[in-house]
Coordinates of C-alpha atoms in Angstrom, one line a residue:
M739 CA 13.9 80.6 -45.8
E740 CA 16.8 82.9 -46.8
R741 CA 15.8 85.3 -44.1
T742 CA 15.8 82.5 -41.6
L743 CA 19.3 81.5 -42.6
M744 CA 20.6 85.1 -42.3
E745 CA 19.0 85.5 -38.9
H746 CA 20.6 82.2 -37.8
A747 CA 24.0 83.3 -39.0
G748 CA 23.5 86.7 -37.2
F749 CA 22.7 84.8 -34.0
D750 CA 25.8 82.6 -34.4
L751 CA 28.0 85.7 -34.8
A752 CA 26.5 87.3 -31.8
M753 CA 27.2 84.2 -29.7
I754 CA 30.8 84.1 -30.9
G755 CA 31.1 87.7 -29.8
L756 CA 29.6 86.9 -26.4
L757 CA 31.9 83.8 -26.0
A758 CA 34.9 86.0 -26.9
L759 CA 33.9 88.5 -24.2
I760 CA 33.6 85.8 -21.6
C761 CA 37.1 84.5 -22.6
Q762 CA 38.6 87.9 -22.3
W763 CA 37.1 88.4 -18.9
L764 CA 38.2 85.0 -17.6
A765 CA 41.8 85.7 -18.9
W766 CA 41.7 89.1 -17.1
Q767 CA 40.5 87.4 -13.9
L768 CA 43.1 84.6 -14.0
K769 CA 45.9 86.9 -15.2
L770 CA 46.5 84.7 -18.3
P771 CA 47.0 85.6 -21.9
A772 CA 43.6 85.9 -23.6
I773 CA 44.7 83.9 -26.5
L774 CA 44.7 80.7 -24.4
M775 CA 41.1 81.1 -23.3
L776 CA 40.0 81.9 -26.9
L777 CA 41.7 78.9 -28.3
V778 CA 40.4 76.5 -25.7
A779 CA 36.8 77.9 -26.3
G780 CA 37.2 77.5 -30.0
I781 CA 38.3 73.9 -29.7
A782 CA 35.5 73.2 -27.3
A783 CA 32.9 74.7 -29.6
G784 CA 34.4 73.1 -32.8
P785 CA 36.0 69.7 -32.8
V786 CA 34.9 68.7 -29.3
T787 CA 31.2 69.5 -29.4
G788 CA 30.5 70.3 -33.1
L789 CA 28.5 73.4 -32.1
L790 CA 30.5 75.7 -34.4
D791 CA 31.4 75.0 -38.1
P792 CA 33.1 78.1 -39.6
D793 CA 33.3 76.6 -43.1
A794 CA 29.6 76.0 -43.2
M795 CA 28.9 79.4 -41.7
F796 CA 31.0 81.5 -44.1
G797 CA 31.6 79.2 -47.0
E798 CA 33.8 80.9 -49.7
L799 CA 33.9 84.1 -47.6
L800 CA 36.0 82.5 -44.9
F801 CA 39.4 82.9 -46.6
P802 CA 38.8 86.6 -47.6
L803 CA 37.6 87.4 -44.0
V804 CA 40.6 85.6 -42.4
S805 CA 42.9 87.3 -44.9
L806 CA 41.6 90.8 -44.1
A807 CA 41.7 90.2 -40.4
V808 CA 45.3 88.9 -40.5
A809 CA 46.2 92.0 -42.6
V810 CA 44.8 94.3 -39.9
I811 CA 46.7 92.4 -37.2
L812 CA 50.0 92.4 -39.0
F813 CA 49.6 96.1 -39.9
E814 CA 48.8 97.0 -36.3
G815 CA 51.9 95.0 -35.1
S816 CA 54.2 96.6 -37.7
L817 CA 52.9 100.1 -36.8
T818 CA 54.7 99.7 -33.4
L819 CA 58.1 98.8 -35.0
D820 CA 60.2 101.9 -34.2
F821 CA 63.7 101.1 -35.5
R822 CA 65.1 103.5 -32.8
E823 CA 63.7 101.2 -30.2
L824 CA 65.3 98.2 -32.0
G825 CA 68.7 99.8 -31.4
G826 CA 67.9 101.5 -28.2
H827 CA 67.3 98.6 -25.8
G828 CA 70.7 97.0 -25.6
R829 CA 72.8 94.6 -27.6
T830 CA 71.0 91.6 -26.1
V831 CA 67.5 92.6 -27.3
R832 CA 68.9 93.6 -30.7
R833 CA 70.5 90.2 -31.1
L834 CA 67.4 88.3 -29.9
V835 CA 65.2 89.8 -32.5
T836 CA 67.7 89.4 -35.4
W837 CA 70.2 86.6 -35.0
G838 CA 68.1 84.9 -32.4
A839 CA 65.1 84.8 -34.7
L840 CA 67.2 83.4 -37.5
I841 CA 68.6 80.6 -35.2
T842 CA 65.1 79.7 -34.0
A843 CA 63.8 79.6 -37.6
V844 CA 66.6 77.4 -38.9
I845 CA 66.4 74.9 -36.0
G846 CA 62.6 74.8 -36.2
T847 CA 62.8 74.1 -40.0
V848 CA 65.3 71.3 -39.6
A849 CA 63.3 69.7 -36.7
A850 CA 60.0 70.0 -38.7
H851 CA 61.6 68.3 -41.7
L852 CA 63.2 65.4 -39.7
L853 CA 60.6 64.8 -37.0
L854 CA 57.3 65.8 -38.8
S855 CA 58.3 64.5 -42.2
L856 CA 57.4 67.8 -43.9
S857 CA 59.0 68.9 -47.1
W858 CA 61.7 71.6 -46.7
E859 CA 59.2 74.1 -48.1
M860 CA 56.5 73.4 -45.5
A861 CA 59.1 73.0 -42.7
S862 CA 60.5 76.4 -43.5
V863 CA 57.0 78.0 -43.2
L864 CA 56.5 76.3 -39.9
G865 CA 59.9 77.3 -38.6
A866 CA 59.4 80.9 -39.6
L867 CA 55.9 81.1 -38.1
L868 CA 57.1 79.9 -34.7
V869 CA 59.8 82.6 -34.3
V870 CA 57.3 85.1 -33.0
T871 CA 56.4 85.4 -29.3
G872 CA 54.5 88.7 -29.2
P873 CA 53.5 91.2 -26.5
T874 CA 49.9 89.9 -26.0
V875 CA 51.2 86.7 -24.4
I876 CA 54.5 87.8 -22.8
L877 CA 53.2 91.0 -21.1
P878 CA 50.6 89.3 -18.9
M879 CA 53.2 86.8 -17.8
L880 CA 55.8 89.4 -16.9
Q881 CA 53.2 91.2 -14.7
T882 CA 53.2 88.2 -12.3
L883 CA 56.7 87.0 -12.9
G884 CA 58.5 89.4 -10.5
A885 CA 61.9 88.9 -12.0
R886 CA 64.8 91.4 -11.9
Q887 CA 64.1 94.6 -13.8
H888 CA 66.7 94.1 -16.5
L889 CA 65.4 90.6 -17.2
T890 CA 61.8 91.9 -17.5
Q891 CA 63.0 94.6 -19.8
I892 CA 64.8 92.1 -22.1
L893 CA 61.8 89.8 -22.3
R894 CA 59.3 92.7 -22.7
W895 CA 61.2 94.4 -25.6
E896 CA 61.9 91.1 -27.3
G897 CA 58.2 90.3 -27.3
I898 CA 57.3 93.8 -28.6
L899 CA 59.9 94.0 -31.4
I900 CA 59.9 90.3 -32.5
D901 CA 56.2 90.7 -33.4
P902 CA 56.6 92.8 -36.6
V903 CA 60.1 91.6 -37.4
G904 CA 59.1 87.9 -37.2
A905 CA 55.9 88.7 -39.2
I906 CA 57.8 90.2 -42.0
G907 CA 60.1 87.1 -42.1
A908 CA 57.2 84.7 -42.0
V909 CA 55.4 86.4 -44.8
L910 CA 58.5 86.4 -47.0
V911 CA 59.0 82.7 -46.5
Y912 CA 55.4 81.9 -47.1
E913 CA 55.4 84.0 -50.3
Y914 CA 58.4 82.1 -51.6
V915 CA 56.9 78.7 -50.8
A916 CA 53.5 79.5 -52.1
L917 CA 54.9 80.8 -55.4
G918 CA 57.2 77.8 -55.7
S919 CA 54.4 75.4 -55.2
G920 CA 52.4 76.9 -58.1
A921 CA 55.3 77.3 -60.5
T922 CA 55.7 74.8 -63.2
G923 CA 59.2 75.9 -64.1
A924 CA 62.6 75.6 -62.4
A925 CA 63.7 77.3 -59.2
T926 CA 64.8 80.3 -61.2
H927 CA 61.2 80.9 -62.2
T928 CA 60.2 80.8 -58.5
L929 CA 62.9 83.3 -57.6
V930 CA 61.5 85.6 -60.4
L931 CA 58.0 85.3 -59.0
F932 CA 59.3 85.9 -55.5
G933 CA 61.2 89.0 -56.7
K934 CA 58.0 90.3 -58.2
T935 CA 56.1 89.8 -55.0
A936 CA 58.9 91.5 -53.0
L937 CA 58.9 94.4 -55.5
I938 CA 55.2 94.9 -55.3
G939 CA 55.0 94.4 -51.5
F940 CA 57.9 96.7 -50.6
G941 CA 57.1 99.2 -53.4
L942 CA 53.4 99.6 -52.6
G943 CA 54.1 99.4 -48.9
I944 CA 56.8 102.1 -48.9
G945 CA 55.1 104.3 -51.5
G946 CA 51.7 104.0 -49.9
G947 CA 53.1 104.5 -46.5
Y948 CA 55.1 107.6 -47.5
L949 CA 52.2 109.3 -49.3
W950 CA 49.7 108.5 -46.5
G951 CA 52.3 109.7 -44.0
L952 CA 52.5 113.1 -45.9
I953 CA 48.7 113.4 -45.7
L954 CA 48.7 112.8 -42.0
R955 CA 51.7 114.9 -41.3
R956 CA 50.4 117.9 -43.2
H957 CA 46.9 117.5 -41.8
W958 CA 45.2 117.3 -45.2
L959 CA 42.7 115.1 -43.5
P960 CA 40.7 116.0 -40.4
R961 CA 42.1 114.5 -37.3
Q962 CA 38.9 112.6 -36.5
L963 CA 39.3 110.8 -39.8
H964 CA 43.0 109.8 -39.3
S965 CA 42.3 106.3 -37.8
F966 CA 39.4 105.5 -40.2
G967 CA 41.3 106.8 -43.2
T968 CA 44.4 104.8 -42.3
L969 CA 42.4 101.6 -42.0
M970 CA 40.7 102.2 -45.4
M971 CA 44.0 103.1 -47.1
M972 CA 45.6 100.0 -45.7
L973 CA 42.8 97.7 -46.9
T974 CA 42.8 99.4 -50.3
L975 CA 46.6 98.8 -50.7
F976 CA 46.1 95.3 -49.5
S977 CA 43.5 94.6 -52.2
I978 CA 45.4 96.4 -55.0
S979 CA 48.5 94.5 -54.1
N980 CA 46.7 91.1 -54.3
L981 CA 45.2 92.1 -57.6
L982 CA 48.6 93.0 -59.0
F983 CA 50.1 89.8 -57.8
H984 CA 48.4 87.0 -55.8
E985 CA 49.1 87.0 -52.0
S986 CA 51.5 90.0 -52.0
G987 CA 49.1 92.0 -49.9
L988 CA 50.3 90.8 -46.5
L989 CA 53.8 92.0 -47.3
T990 CA 52.5 95.3 -48.5
V991 CA 50.5 96.2 -45.3
T992 CA 53.3 95.0 -43.0
V993 CA 55.9 97.2 -44.8
M994 CA 53.4 100.1 -44.9
G995 CA 52.9 99.9 -41.1
A996 CA 56.7 99.8 -40.4
W997 CA 57.2 102.8 -42.7
L998 CA 54.5 104.9 -41.0
A999 CA 56.0 104.0 -37.6
N1000 CA 59.4 105.3 -38.6
M1001 CA 58.3 108.4 -40.6
R1002 CA 59.0 111.6 -38.7
G1003 CA 56.2 113.8 -37.7
V1004 CA 53.4 111.3 -38.4
P1005 CA 50.9 111.1 -35.5
T1006 CA 50.6 107.4 -35.2
R1007 CA 49.5 107.1 -31.6
P1008 CA 45.8 107.8 -32.1
I1009 CA 45.8 105.4 -35.0
I1010 CA 47.5 102.7 -32.9
E1011 CA 44.9 103.1 -30.2
F1012 CA 42.1 102.7 -32.7
K1013 CA 43.8 99.6 -34.2
E1014 CA 44.1 98.2 -30.7
T1015 CA 40.4 98.2 -30.2
L1016 CA 39.8 96.8 -33.7
S1017 CA 42.5 94.1 -33.2
V1018 CA 40.8 93.0 -29.9
L1019 CA 37.6 92.6 -31.8
L1020 CA 39.1 90.7 -34.7
I1021 CA 41.5 88.6 -32.6
S1022 CA 38.8 87.5 -30.2
G1023 CA 36.4 86.3 -32.9
L1024 CA 39.1 85.1 -35.3
F1025 CA 40.7 82.7 -32.8
I1026 CA 37.5 81.1 -31.8
L1027 CA 36.7 80.5 -35.5
L1028 CA 40.2 79.3 -36.3
A1029 CA 40.3 76.9 -33.4
A1030 CA 36.9 75.7 -34.2
R1031 CA 38.1 74.7 -37.7
L1032 CA 40.4 72.1 -36.2
T1033 CA 39.2 68.6 -37.0
V1034 CA 39.5 65.4 -35.0
D1035 CA 41.7 64.1 -37.8
Q1036 CA 44.1 67.1 -37.4
L1037 CA 44.2 66.6 -33.7
A1038 CA 45.0 63.0 -34.3
L1039 CA 48.2 64.1 -36.2
L1040 CA 49.7 65.3 -32.9
G1041 CA 51.5 62.1 -32.0
W1042 CA 55.0 61.8 -30.5
P1043 CA 56.7 63.5 -33.5
A1044 CA 54.8 66.7 -32.8
W1045 CA 55.7 66.5 -29.1
A1046 CA 59.4 65.8 -30.0
F1047 CA 59.3 68.9 -32.3
L1048 CA 57.9 70.9 -29.4
F1049 CA 60.8 69.7 -27.2
V1050 CA 63.4 70.7 -29.8
L1051 CA 61.9 74.1 -30.2
L1052 CA 61.8 74.8 -26.5
G1053 CA 64.7 72.7 -25.2
V1054 CA 67.2 73.2 -27.9
A1055 CA 66.4 76.2 -30.1
R1056 CA 65.5 78.7 -27.4
P1057 CA 68.5 77.8 -25.0
L1058 CA 70.9 77.9 -27.9
M1059 CA 69.7 81.2 -29.3
V1060 CA 69.8 82.8 -25.7
W1061 CA 73.3 81.5 -25.2
V1062 CA 74.5 82.9 -28.5
C1063 CA 72.7 86.2 -28.1
T1064 CA 73.9 86.9 -24.6
L1065 CA 77.6 86.2 -25.2
G1066 CA 79.6 89.1 -23.7
S1067 CA 76.7 90.3 -21.7
Q1068 CA 76.7 90.8 -17.9
L1069 CA 73.9 88.2 -17.4
D1070 CA 74.8 85.2 -15.2
I1071 CA 73.9 81.6 -15.8
R1072 CA 70.7 81.8 -13.7
E1073 CA 69.4 84.8 -15.5
K1074 CA 70.2 83.2 -18.9
A1075 CA 68.3 80.1 -17.8
L1076 CA 65.2 82.2 -17.1
L1077 CA 65.4 83.9 -20.5
A1078 CA 65.8 80.5 -22.1
F1079 CA 62.7 79.1 -20.4
I1080 CA 60.3 82.0 -21.3
S1081 CA 59.2 82.1 -25.0
P1082 CA 55.4 81.8 -25.3
R1083 CA 54.0 81.9 -28.9
G1084 CA 51.0 84.1 -29.6
I1085 CA 48.6 85.8 -31.9
V1086 CA 50.7 86.4 -35.0
A1087 CA 51.8 82.8 -35.1
A1088 CA 48.2 81.5 -34.7
A1089 CA 46.7 84.0 -37.2
T1090 CA 49.3 83.5 -39.9
A1091 CA 49.4 79.8 -39.5
S1092 CA 45.7 79.5 -40.1
L1093 CA 45.7 81.8 -43.1
F1094 CA 48.8 80.1 -44.7
S1095 CA 47.2 76.7 -44.0
I1096 CA 44.0 77.6 -45.8
R1097 CA 45.9 78.9 -48.9
L1098 CA 48.5 76.1 -49.0
E1099 CA 45.8 73.5 -48.8
E1100 CA 43.9 75.2 -51.7
I1101 CA 47.0 74.9 -53.9
G1102 CA 47.6 71.3 -52.8
M1103 CA 50.8 71.7 -50.8
P1104 CA 51.6 68.4 -49.0
G1105 CA 51.8 68.7 -45.2
A1106 CA 49.8 72.0 -45.1
E1107 CA 47.3 70.2 -42.8
M1108 CA 50.0 70.0 -40.1
L1109 CA 50.5 73.7 -39.9
V1110 CA 47.6 74.7 -37.7
P1111 CA 47.5 71.8 -35.2
V1112 CA 51.3 72.0 -34.5
T1113 CA 51.2 75.7 -34.1
F1114 CA 48.3 75.5 -31.7
L1115 CA 50.1 72.8 -29.8
V1116 CA 53.1 75.0 -29.4
I1117 CA 51.0 78.0 -28.4
I1118 CA 48.9 76.2 -25.8
S1119 CA 51.9 74.3 -24.3
T1120 CA 54.1 77.3 -24.0
V1121 CA 51.4 79.6 -22.6
V1122 CA 50.1 77.1 -20.0
G1123 CA 53.5 75.7 -19.0
Q1124 CA 55.4 78.9 -18.8
S1125 CA 52.5 80.8 -17.1
L1126 CA 52.4 78.2 -14.4
L1127 CA 56.1 77.6 -13.9
S1128 CA 58.0 80.8 -14.8
R1129 CA 57.3 82.5 -11.4
P1130 CA 58.4 79.4 -9.3
L1131 CA 61.4 79.0 -11.5
A1132 CA 62.4 82.6 -11.0
G1133 CA 62.2 82.1 -7.3
W1134 CA 64.2 78.9 -7.4
L1135 CA 66.9 80.5 -9.5
G1136 CA 67.1 83.5 -7.1
V1137 CA 66.5 86.1 -9.8
R1138 CA 63.3 87.6 -8.4
R1139 CA 63.3 91.3 -7.4
P1140 CA 62.2 92.6 -4.0
S1141 CA 58.6 93.9 -3.8
P1142 CA 58.5 97.0 -6.0
D1143 CA 58.1 100.4 -4.3
G1144 CA 58.0 102.6 -7.3
V1145 CA 55.0 105.0 -7.8
L1146 CA 52.8 105.5 -10.9
I1147 CA 51.1 108.9 -10.8
I1148 CA 48.1 109.5 -12.9
G1149 CA 48.5 113.1 -14.1
A1150 CA 51.5 115.4 -14.8
N1151 CA 49.9 118.6 -13.5
P1152 CA 51.7 120.9 -10.9
V1153 CA 50.4 118.8 -8.0
A1154 CA 51.6 115.6 -9.5
R1155 CA 54.9 117.1 -10.6
Q1156 CA 55.7 118.4 -7.0
I1157 CA 54.9 115.0 -5.5
G1158 CA 56.9 113.3 -8.2
Q1159 CA 59.9 115.5 -7.5
Q1160 CA 59.8 114.8 -3.8
L1161 CA 59.6 111.1 -4.3
R1162 CA 62.4 111.1 -6.8
S1163 CA 64.6 113.2 -4.5
A1164 CA 64.0 110.6 -1.7
G1165 CA 65.2 107.8 -4.0
V1166 CA 61.8 106.4 -5.0
S1167 CA 61.2 105.4 -8.6
V1168 CA 58.3 107.4 -10.0
V1169 CA 56.5 107.6 -13.4
L1170 CA 54.0 110.3 -14.4
T1171 CA 51.4 109.6 -17.1
D1172 CA 49.2 112.2 -18.8
S1173 CA 47.6 112.8 -22.2
N1174 CA 48.4 116.5 -21.9
W1175 CA 51.5 117.1 -24.0
D1176 CA 52.5 120.4 -22.3
A1177 CA 52.2 118.9 -18.9
I1178 CA 54.4 115.9 -19.9
Q1179 CA 57.0 118.3 -21.4
E1180 CA 57.1 120.3 -18.1
A1181 CA 57.5 117.1 -16.2
K1182 CA 60.3 115.9 -18.5
A1183 CA 62.1 119.3 -18.0
L1184 CA 62.2 118.5 -14.3
G1185 CA 63.9 115.2 -15.0
L1186 CA 60.9 113.0 -14.2
T1187 CA 60.1 109.8 -16.1
T1188 CA 56.9 110.2 -18.1
Y1189 CA 54.5 108.3 -20.3
Y1190 CA 52.4 110.3 -22.8
G1191 CA 49.0 108.8 -23.6
D1192 CA 46.2 106.9 -22.0
P1193 CA 47.6 104.7 -19.2
L1194 CA 44.7 102.2 -19.7
S1195 CA 45.4 101.6 -23.4
E1196 CA 47.0 98.6 -25.0
H1197 CA 49.8 100.8 -26.1
A1198 CA 50.5 101.6 -22.4
A1199 CA 50.3 97.9 -21.6
Q1200 CA 53.2 97.4 -24.0
H1201 CA 55.2 100.6 -23.5
L1202 CA 54.5 101.8 -19.9
E1203 CA 57.2 100.2 -17.8
L1204 CA 55.6 98.8 -14.6
S1205 CA 58.2 96.3 -13.5
N1206 CA 59.3 98.6 -10.7
I1207 CA 55.9 100.1 -9.9
G1208 CA 54.2 99.1 -6.6
Y1209 CA 51.8 102.0 -5.9
L1210 CA 49.2 104.0 -7.8
L1211 CA 48.4 107.7 -7.0
P1212 CA 45.4 109.0 -8.9
L1213 CA 46.2 112.8 -9.2
S1214 CA 44.5 113.7 -12.4
P1215 CA 41.9 116.5 -12.5
Y1216 CA 39.6 114.1 -14.4
R1217 CA 37.6 112.1 -11.8
E1218 CA 36.6 109.4 -14.3
L1219 CA 40.2 108.7 -15.3
N1220 CA 41.3 108.5 -11.7
D1221 CA 38.6 106.0 -10.9
L1222 CA 39.1 103.9 -14.0
A1223 CA 42.9 103.8 -13.3
A1224 CA 42.3 102.7 -9.8
L1225 CA 40.0 99.8 -11.0
H1226 CA 42.5 98.8 -13.7
F1227 CA 45.7 98.8 -11.7
E1228 CA 44.1 97.2 -8.6
H1229 CA 44.1 94.0 -10.5
L1230 CA 47.8 94.4 -11.2
L1231 CA 49.2 95.9 -8.0
G1232 CA 46.9 94.7 -5.3
R1233 CA 44.2 96.3 -3.2
D1234 CA 46.5 97.8 -0.5
R1235 CA 48.7 99.6 -3.1
V1236 CA 46.0 101.4 -5.1
F1237 CA 44.2 104.5 -3.8
R1238 CA 41.2 106.6 -4.6
L1239 CA 41.0 110.4 -4.3
A1240 CA 38.2 112.1 -2.5
V1241 CA 35.6 114.2 -4.4
D1242 CA 33.4 117.0 -3.4
E1243 CA 30.3 115.9 -1.5
G1244 CA 28.0 117.5 -4.1
R1245 CA 29.6 115.4 -6.9
S1246 CA 30.1 112.1 -5.0
A1247 CA 26.5 111.0 -5.7
N1248 CA 27.2 111.2 -9.4
R1249 CA 30.4 109.2 -9.2
P1250 CA 29.8 106.2 -11.6
H1251 CA 32.4 103.9 -10.0
G1252 CA 31.9 105.1 -6.4
Q1253 CA 30.5 101.7 -5.2
A1254 CA 33.2 99.7 -6.9
L1255 CA 35.9 101.9 -5.4
S1256 CA 34.6 102.0 -1.8
H1257 CA 37.0 99.4 -0.5
L1258 CA 40.1 101.3 -1.6
P1259 CA 41.7 103.7 0.9
L1260 CA 41.2 107.4 0.5
L1261 CA 44.4 109.1 -0.4
F1262 CA 45.6 111.9 2.0
G1263 CA 42.2 112.3 3.8
R1264 CA 38.5 112.5 3.4
D1265 CA 38.5 116.2 2.5
V1266 CA 41.6 116.2 0.3
T1267 CA 40.2 116.5 -3.2
Y1268 CA 42.2 117.2 -6.4
A1269 CA 40.6 120.7 -6.5
R1270 CA 41.8 121.5 -3.0
L1271 CA 45.4 120.3 -3.7
S1272 CA 45.5 122.2 -7.0
R1273 CA 44.2 125.4 -5.3
L1274 CA 46.8 125.1 -2.5
V1275 CA 49.6 124.7 -4.9
A1276 CA 48.4 127.5 -7.2
E1277 CA 48.3 129.8 -4.2
G1278 CA 52.0 129.2 -3.5
G1279 CA 51.9 126.1 -1.3
E1280 CA 55.0 123.8 -1.6
L1281 CA 55.9 120.2 -0.8
Q1282 CA 58.7 120.0 1.7
R1283 CA 60.6 117.2 3.4
V1284 CA 61.7 116.8 7.0
R1285 CA 63.7 114.1 8.7
F1286 CA 62.1 112.7 11.8
D1287 CA 64.2 112.4 14.9
E1288 CA 61.5 111.6 17.5
K1289 CA 58.1 110.1 17.6
T1290 CA 56.3 113.3 18.7
R1291 CA 57.6 115.3 15.8
L1292 CA 54.4 115.0 13.8
E1293 CA 52.3 117.0 16.3
G1294 CA 55.2 119.5 16.6
Q1295 CA 55.1 120.1 12.9
R1296 CA 51.4 120.7 13.1
R1297 CA 51.8 123.3 15.8
R1298 CA 54.7 124.9 14.0
H1299 CA 52.6 125.5 10.9
D1300 CA 49.5 126.5 13.0
G1301 CA 47.5 123.8 11.1
R1302 CA 48.4 125.3 7.7
W1303 CA 50.0 122.1 6.7
L1304 CA 49.1 118.7 5.3
P1305 CA 51.2 115.5 5.8
L1306 CA 51.1 113.4 2.7
L1307 CA 53.6 110.5 3.0
S1308 CA 56.7 109.2 4.6
I1309 CA 59.7 107.2 3.4
S1310 CA 61.6 104.9 5.7
Q1311 CA 65.4 104.6 5.7
S1312 CA 65.1 101.3 3.8
G1313 CA 63.0 103.1 1.1
R1314 CA 59.6 101.8 2.2
L1315 CA 56.8 104.2 1.3
R1316 CA 53.8 105.0 3.6
L1317 CA 51.0 107.1 2.4
A1318 CA 48.6 109.1 4.5
T1319 CA 45.0 107.8 4.2
A1320 CA 41.7 108.7 5.7
E1321 CA 41.5 105.3 7.3
N1322 CA 45.0 105.1 8.9
G1323 CA 46.4 108.6 8.8
L1324 CA 50.2 108.7 8.9
A1325 CA 52.6 107.6 11.7
P1326 CA 56.2 108.3 10.7
K1327 CA 58.9 106.5 12.7
R1328 CA 62.3 107.7 13.8
G1329 CA 64.6 108.2 10.9
D1330 CA 61.7 108.4 8.3
T1331 CA 61.5 111.3 5.8
L1332 CA 58.1 113.1 6.0
V1333 CA 56.8 114.8 2.8
S1334 CA 54.1 117.4 3.5
L1335 CA 52.3 120.2 1.7
V1336 CA 53.0 123.5 3.5
F1337 CA 50.4 126.1 2.8
A1338 CA 51.5 129.5 1.5
D1339 CA 50.1 131.2 4.7
S1340 CA 51.9 129.0 7.1
P1341 CA 53.9 131.0 9.7
A1342 CA 56.9 128.7 9.1
F1343 CA 56.6 128.6 5.3
D1344 CA 60.0 130.1 4.5
T1345 CA 61.8 128.0 7.1
P1346 CA 63.9 125.2 5.5
L1347 CA 62.6 121.9 6.9
M1348 CA 64.9 119.2 5.6
S1349 CA 67.7 118.5 8.1

């Protein structure tokens, strides 16, 4: 019997994982934040159909599991909080994540108290929770928004930075309220308990973060164990902190992550990439389980007061905080209106609301049952409404940018660097990405914009600026990376703006993604492989530009170089980019700038071409 129950639980977990995968895929296809699909699936599996009952499945283990999962999510978020970025993206962003967060929390608290009839303690927890937007919900929206670049930058960095900043604030408010509810003495006793929590949380977080940072910085641990070791150390400190003082662990891990992110010489990027994968796993399963815990009685609590609270949060708090935080900026009223409209809530709000609700209900806090349904109402309403309406609103306000013509180049090798230089010299925005540190440094020395790391990672999704990117050129020596990048960015940029690179005939049969890429145009030609381009550049070939004065100039250039010449792309006077492909070749027009690779043995190699 016991074995049967265990097998049944294992099957349920596997089905939750499969459902989470389907939700992630649907979100990718529909270009919607994954959290929306996960919450809808959880509600359908839980209160709607009754197929999933997390409390019956996990019993007393539910709270520890949720607590550990939230600890990992908060740690991963705080690990991205670089204080140099907080001050390096303009006064508006800095204000939004500090004073703006405070304004939203205060208005949310007052509205929750007056409209939802919550005590000031519970209202303050809800107000603090709903400050956070988060990159997982805002970034997919920005990819389809098409707003002016500076507006996209503001929203993007607000979402990235408010995640850990808001999490720290929410945890602090929760700790204070939870301690106050369990205290039998006066408010002074609550403050003493809160001070003890803060002392343990900040002390263990800073101390543990510093010591572990030393271990990583001095390589006292093998590199392959950095990610695993960091996870274990984080969970250990979380458990020790909770043993020393109940519920102080969340603050400890959040502070630890922020400390590691700002400690010099600590290699956090591999750790972040590992945590990203782990967070996807935890978030996907966690939100289906949390949404499934909603009951019909909780959903019934969402009457007109909850909708009125939502209106105040979106129609009063957000516009007011945007107006205050943009005073003295160069933004006009239409740009401010778009910023005031977009503020979707996300993963941190949902995870912490569920965890706080479980704990506060255990200690008998009145109104704790409202925390989860109201938070989920705000999340679903903002994600759905703003995903559907933000793009039309940007067009109606006249703040959309023209179709982007920037170029993302996969690779920072000599071939990619030469093409990047020519594009930049012609006025085209270009970004080179590579995981080779030396290649990135050489590209930076040439004044090129770069991204160091995996362009397909979650970190890249948050930190690789794509708002001005319209084309993808796969110029890495790694065929698999080129193909995966083409598949990944086709979904974002469109089929006609993503290219594939030819491979040698002997290797094409072993190309894993060959069939999936067959519809994409071949960049530069059927026989132009990375190996050939690299060899030509290594032999002394150079990329040069020439201004076209007549239609027949292309054939004239070919005769001039005796065929020792390869046309790559042209740029019109208006800045439009045309790339040579095996399917369409290249047909520059009068006034265009032609960029071509001149071979080292061309008879006209030393002749300056640019007129």
